[in-house]
Coordinates of C-alpha atoms in Angstrom, one line a residue:
M200 CA -23.5 -19.8 -6.7
E201 CA -21.6 -20.4 -10.0
N202 CA -18.4 -22.3 -9.8
S203 CA -16.8 -20.2 -12.5
I204 CA -17.3 -16.8 -14.1
S205 CA -16.5 -15.1 -17.4
F206 CA -15.7 -11.4 -17.6
T207 CA -13.9 -8.7 -19.5
L208 CA -10.5 -7.7 -18.1
K209 CA -8.9 -4.3 -19.0
V210 CA -5.3 -4.0 -17.8
W211 CA -3.0 -1.0 -18.0
R212 CA 0.1 -1.5 -20.2
Q213 CA 3.0 1.0 -20.0
N214 CA 6.7 0.4 -20.9
G215 CA 8.1 2.9 -18.4
P216 CA 7.6 6.1 -16.5
K217 CA 8.0 8.3 -19.7
A218 CA 6.1 6.0 -22.0
K219 CA 2.5 6.6 -23.0
G220 CA 0.3 3.9 -21.5
H221 CA -2.9 2.3 -22.8
F222 CA -5.4 -0.4 -21.8
D223 CA -5.4 -3.9 -23.3
T224 CA -8.7 -5.8 -23.2
F225 CA -9.0 -9.5 -22.7
E226 CA -12.1 -11.8 -22.5
M227 CA -11.5 -14.2 -19.6
K228 CA -13.6 -17.4 -19.8
D229 CA -14.7 -19.8 -17.1
I230 CA -12.3 -18.7 -14.3
P231 CA -13.0 -20.6 -11.1
C232 CA -14.6 -18.5 -8.4
D233 CA -12.2 -19.7 -5.8
T234 CA -9.2 -18.4 -7.8
S235 CA -7.5 -15.4 -6.2
F236 CA -7.1 -12.2 -8.2
L237 CA -3.4 -12.7 -8.7
E238 CA -3.9 -16.3 -9.7
M239 CA -6.4 -15.0 -12.3
L240 CA -3.6 -12.7 -13.6
D241 CA -1.3 -15.8 -13.7
I242 CA -3.8 -17.5 -15.9
L243 CA -3.9 -14.4 -18.2
N244 CA -0.1 -14.4 -18.5
E245 CA 0.0 -18.1 -19.3
Q246 CA -2.4 -17.5 -22.1
L247 CA -0.3 -14.5 -23.3
I248 CA 2.9 -16.5 -23.2
E249 CA 1.4 -19.4 -25.1
S250 CA 0.3 -17.0 -27.8
G251 CA 3.7 -15.5 -28.1
K252 CA 2.7 -12.2 -26.5
E253 CA 4.4 -10.2 -23.7
P254 CA 3.0 -11.0 -20.2
F255 CA 1.3 -8.4 -18.1
V256 CA 3.7 -7.1 -15.3
F257 CA 2.4 -6.7 -11.8
D258 CA 4.0 -6.7 -8.4
H259 CA 3.7 -9.6 -5.9
D260 CA 5.6 -11.5 -3.3
C261 CA 4.1 -13.3 -0.3
R262 CA 0.5 -13.6 -1.5
E263 CA -0.6 -13.8 2.1
G264 CA -1.7 -10.2 2.8
I265 CA 1.5 -9.5 4.7
C266 CA 4.0 -7.6 2.4
G267 CA 1.7 -5.2 0.5
M268 CA 3.5 -5.7 -2.8
C269 CA 0.3 -6.6 -4.7
S270 CA -0.5 -3.0 -5.4
L271 CA -3.3 -3.0 -8.0
Y272 CA -6.0 -0.4 -8.5
I273 CA -9.1 -2.4 -9.3
N274 CA -12.4 -0.8 -10.4
G275 CA -11.6 2.4 -8.7
H276 CA -10.3 0.9 -5.4
P277 CA -6.7 0.3 -4.3
H278 CA -6.3 -3.4 -3.7
G279 CA -9.9 -3.9 -5.1
P280 CA -13.4 -3.9 -3.6
A281 CA -12.7 -6.1 -0.6
T282 CA -12.5 -4.1 2.7
G283 CA -9.5 -4.6 4.9
A284 CA -7.7 -6.9 2.4
T285 CA -4.8 -6.7 0.0
T286 CA -5.1 -7.7 -3.7
C287 CA -3.8 -11.2 -3.1
Q288 CA -6.6 -11.8 -0.6
L289 CA -9.2 -10.8 -3.2
Y290 CA -11.1 -13.8 -4.8
M291 CA -13.0 -13.9 -8.1
R292 CA -16.2 -14.7 -6.2
R293 CA -16.3 -11.0 -5.4
F294 CA -17.2 -10.4 -9.0
H295 CA -20.1 -11.3 -11.2
E296 CA -20.7 -12.9 -14.6
G297 CA -20.1 -10.4 -17.4
D298 CA -18.4 -7.8 -15.2
V299 CA -15.8 -5.4 -16.7
I300 CA -12.8 -5.4 -14.4
T301 CA -10.3 -2.5 -14.9
V302 CA -6.8 -2.9 -13.4
E303 CA -4.5 0.1 -13.1
P304 CA -1.2 1.0 -11.2
W305 CA -1.0 3.3 -8.2
R306 CA -1.4 6.8 -9.6
S307 CA 1.1 9.1 -7.9
A308 CA 4.0 11.3 -9.1
A309 CA 6.0 9.9 -6.2
F310 CA 5.4 6.3 -7.5
P311 CA 6.6 6.3 -11.1
V312 CA 5.6 3.3 -13.3
I313 CA 8.3 0.8 -13.9
K314 CA 6.3 -1.3 -16.3
D315 CA 2.5 -1.9 -16.6
C316 CA 1.2 -2.1 -13.1
M317 CA 4.5 -2.3 -11.3
V318 CA 5.5 1.1 -9.7
D319 CA 8.6 2.3 -7.9
R320 CA 7.7 2.7 -4.2
S321 CA 11.3 3.4 -3.0
A322 CA 10.1 6.8 -1.9
F323 CA 8.6 5.1 1.2
D324 CA 12.0 3.6 1.9
K325 CA 13.6 7.0 1.8
I326 CA 11.0 8.3 4.3
I327 CA 11.8 5.5 6.7
Q328 CA 15.5 6.2 6.3
A329 CA 14.9 9.8 7.2
G330 CA 13.7 8.9 10.7
G331 CA 11.6 5.8 11.0
Y332 CA 13.9 4.1 13.5
V333 CA 15.2 4.3 17.0
T334 CA 18.9 4.6 17.9
V335 CA 20.2 2.0 20.4
R336 CA 23.6 1.2 21.9
T337 CA 24.1 -2.1 20.4
G338 CA 25.7 -4.6 22.7
Q339 CA 24.2 -3.0 25.8
P340 CA 20.4 -3.1 25.3
Q341 CA 18.2 -2.6 28.3
D342 CA 16.1 -5.7 29.2
A343 CA 12.7 -5.3 27.5
N344 CA 11.0 -6.5 30.7
A345 CA 12.5 -3.5 32.6
I346 CA 10.7 -1.0 30.4
L347 CA 7.1 -0.7 31.7
I348 CA 4.6 0.2 29.0
P349 CA 0.9 0.4 29.7
K350 CA -1.0 -2.2 27.7
E351 CA -3.2 0.5 26.1
D352 CA -0.1 2.2 24.7
A353 CA 1.4 -1.1 23.6
D354 CA -1.7 -2.1 21.8
E355 CA -2.1 1.3 20.0
A356 CA 1.6 1.2 19.0
M357 CA 1.1 -2.3 17.6
D358 CA -2.0 -1.2 15.7
A359 CA 0.1 1.6 14.1
A360 CA 2.9 -0.9 13.4
T361 CA 0.6 -3.1 11.3
C362 CA 1.0 -0.7 8.4
I363 CA 2.6 -2.7 5.6
G364 CA 3.7 0.3 3.5
C365 CA 1.8 -0.8 0.4
G366 CA 1.0 2.7 -0.8
C367 CA -2.7 2.2 -0.9
C368 CA -3.3 5.4 1.1
V369 CA -1.4 7.4 -1.5
A370 CA -3.4 5.7 -4.4
A371 CA -6.7 6.4 -2.6
C372 CA -5.9 10.1 -1.8
K373 CA -7.0 12.7 -4.3
N374 CA -3.9 14.7 -3.3
G375 CA -1.5 11.7 -3.4
S376 CA -0.7 12.2 0.2
A377 CA 1.4 9.8 2.2
M378 CA 0.3 11.1 5.6
L379 CA -1.4 7.9 6.8
F380 CA 1.8 5.9 6.1
V381 CA 4.1 8.5 7.7
S382 CA 1.9 9.0 10.7
S383 CA 1.6 5.3 11.3
K384 CA 5.4 4.9 11.3
V385 CA 5.8 7.9 13.5
S386 CA 3.0 6.8 15.9
Q387 CA 4.3 3.3 16.5
L388 CA 7.5 4.9 17.9
A389 CA 6.0 8.0 19.5
L390 CA 3.8 5.9 21.7
L391 CA 6.7 3.9 23.2
P392 CA 9.4 5.2 25.6
Q393 CA 12.1 3.9 23.2
G394 CA 10.9 6.3 20.6
R395 CA 10.6 9.5 22.7
P396 CA 14.3 10.7 22.8
E397 CA 14.3 11.2 19.0
A398 CA 10.6 12.1 18.6
A399 CA 11.1 15.8 17.5
K400 CA 13.9 14.9 15.1
R401 CA 11.8 12.1 13.6
A402 CA 8.7 14.0 13.0
K403 CA 10.4 16.9 11.3
A404 CA 12.7 14.7 9.2
M405 CA 10.0 12.3 7.9
V406 CA 7.6 15.1 7.1
M407 CA 10.3 17.1 5.3
K408 CA 11.3 14.0 3.3
M409 CA 7.7 13.3 2.4
E410 CA 7.3 16.8 1.0
E411 CA 10.6 16.6 -0.8
L412 CA 9.6 13.5 -2.6
G413 CA 6.5 15.1 -4.1
F414 CA 3.7 13.6 -2.0
G415 CA 0.6 15.8 -1.7
N416 CA -1.0 17.4 1.4
C417 CA -3.7 15.8 3.6
T418 CA -7.1 17.4 3.4
N419 CA -8.9 14.9 5.7
T420 CA -11.1 13.2 3.2
R421 CA -10.5 9.9 5.0
A422 CA -10.2 8.0 1.7
C423 CA -6.9 6.5 3.0
E424 CA -8.5 5.2 6.1
A425 CA -11.4 3.7 4.1
E426 CA -9.2 1.8 1.7
C427 CA -6.3 0.8 4.0
P428 CA -6.0 -3.0 4.0
K429 CA -4.8 -2.9 7.6
N430 CA -7.4 -0.5 8.8
E431 CA -5.0 2.2 10.0
S432 CA -6.8 5.1 11.7
I433 CA -6.4 8.8 10.8
A434 CA -6.0 9.3 14.5
N435 CA -2.3 8.6 13.6
I436 CA -2.4 11.7 11.4
A437 CA -3.6 13.8 14.3
R438 CA -0.7 12.4 16.4
L439 CA 1.8 13.2 13.7
N440 CA 0.5 16.8 13.5
R441 CA 0.9 17.2 17.3
E442 CA 4.4 15.7 17.2
F443 CA 5.4 18.0 14.3
I444 CA 4.0 21.1 16.0
K445 CA 5.7 20.3 19.3
A446 CA 9.0 19.8 17.4
K447 CA 8.6 23.2 15.7
L448 CA 7.8 25.0 18.9
A449 CA 10.8 23.4 20.5
D450 CA 13.0 25.0 17.8

């Protein structure tokens, strides 16, 4: 296996949500194979700065596959070709000598471009604010050990809670739907007794906010499930639909 590769890199450049975007092409030479994708972009930016050009803007934070900030659409895949991984967990050894690598932002009306490949994902925050929480009487919480929860339910709730809200599901969906994200956040609370008192209100409020913000409808193509870096299941979408129908019937 080669210790380094050279390839053609095409990155999306756009000055803002209303600006017209375009691709810039760069020839990357002798990039070590053990370099992460974001480190490769760091190398690109160092070269751009040294030549007096504007660096390429992309989002990142922890670089440990936890926060989901590294939202890049790489060669037709949100987060890149690696399965069950974020962009920061993608290494250049996944690519081959002479490859053309195309990098784009999340494409969604609800995620307007801030600059280049950084998009505004505050729509997800607004959905959570609409109902992705439980109300508690602070100062008088019940002892957690006193709330008996079957392990199967606890495990399923934890699986749903692993959603990092990166927006990959929206980018993968041909309709720009946020159903996998919303259903995961609803499921993690619907499966636990702490979340049941407000279940009906939560399902309606979060779905209504999702529609208000311009996300598309789910047509069960399962692209979201296939691309999700945390392997969230579309079983969560079925649960959200049940919760929403029950809430509507209760009305």
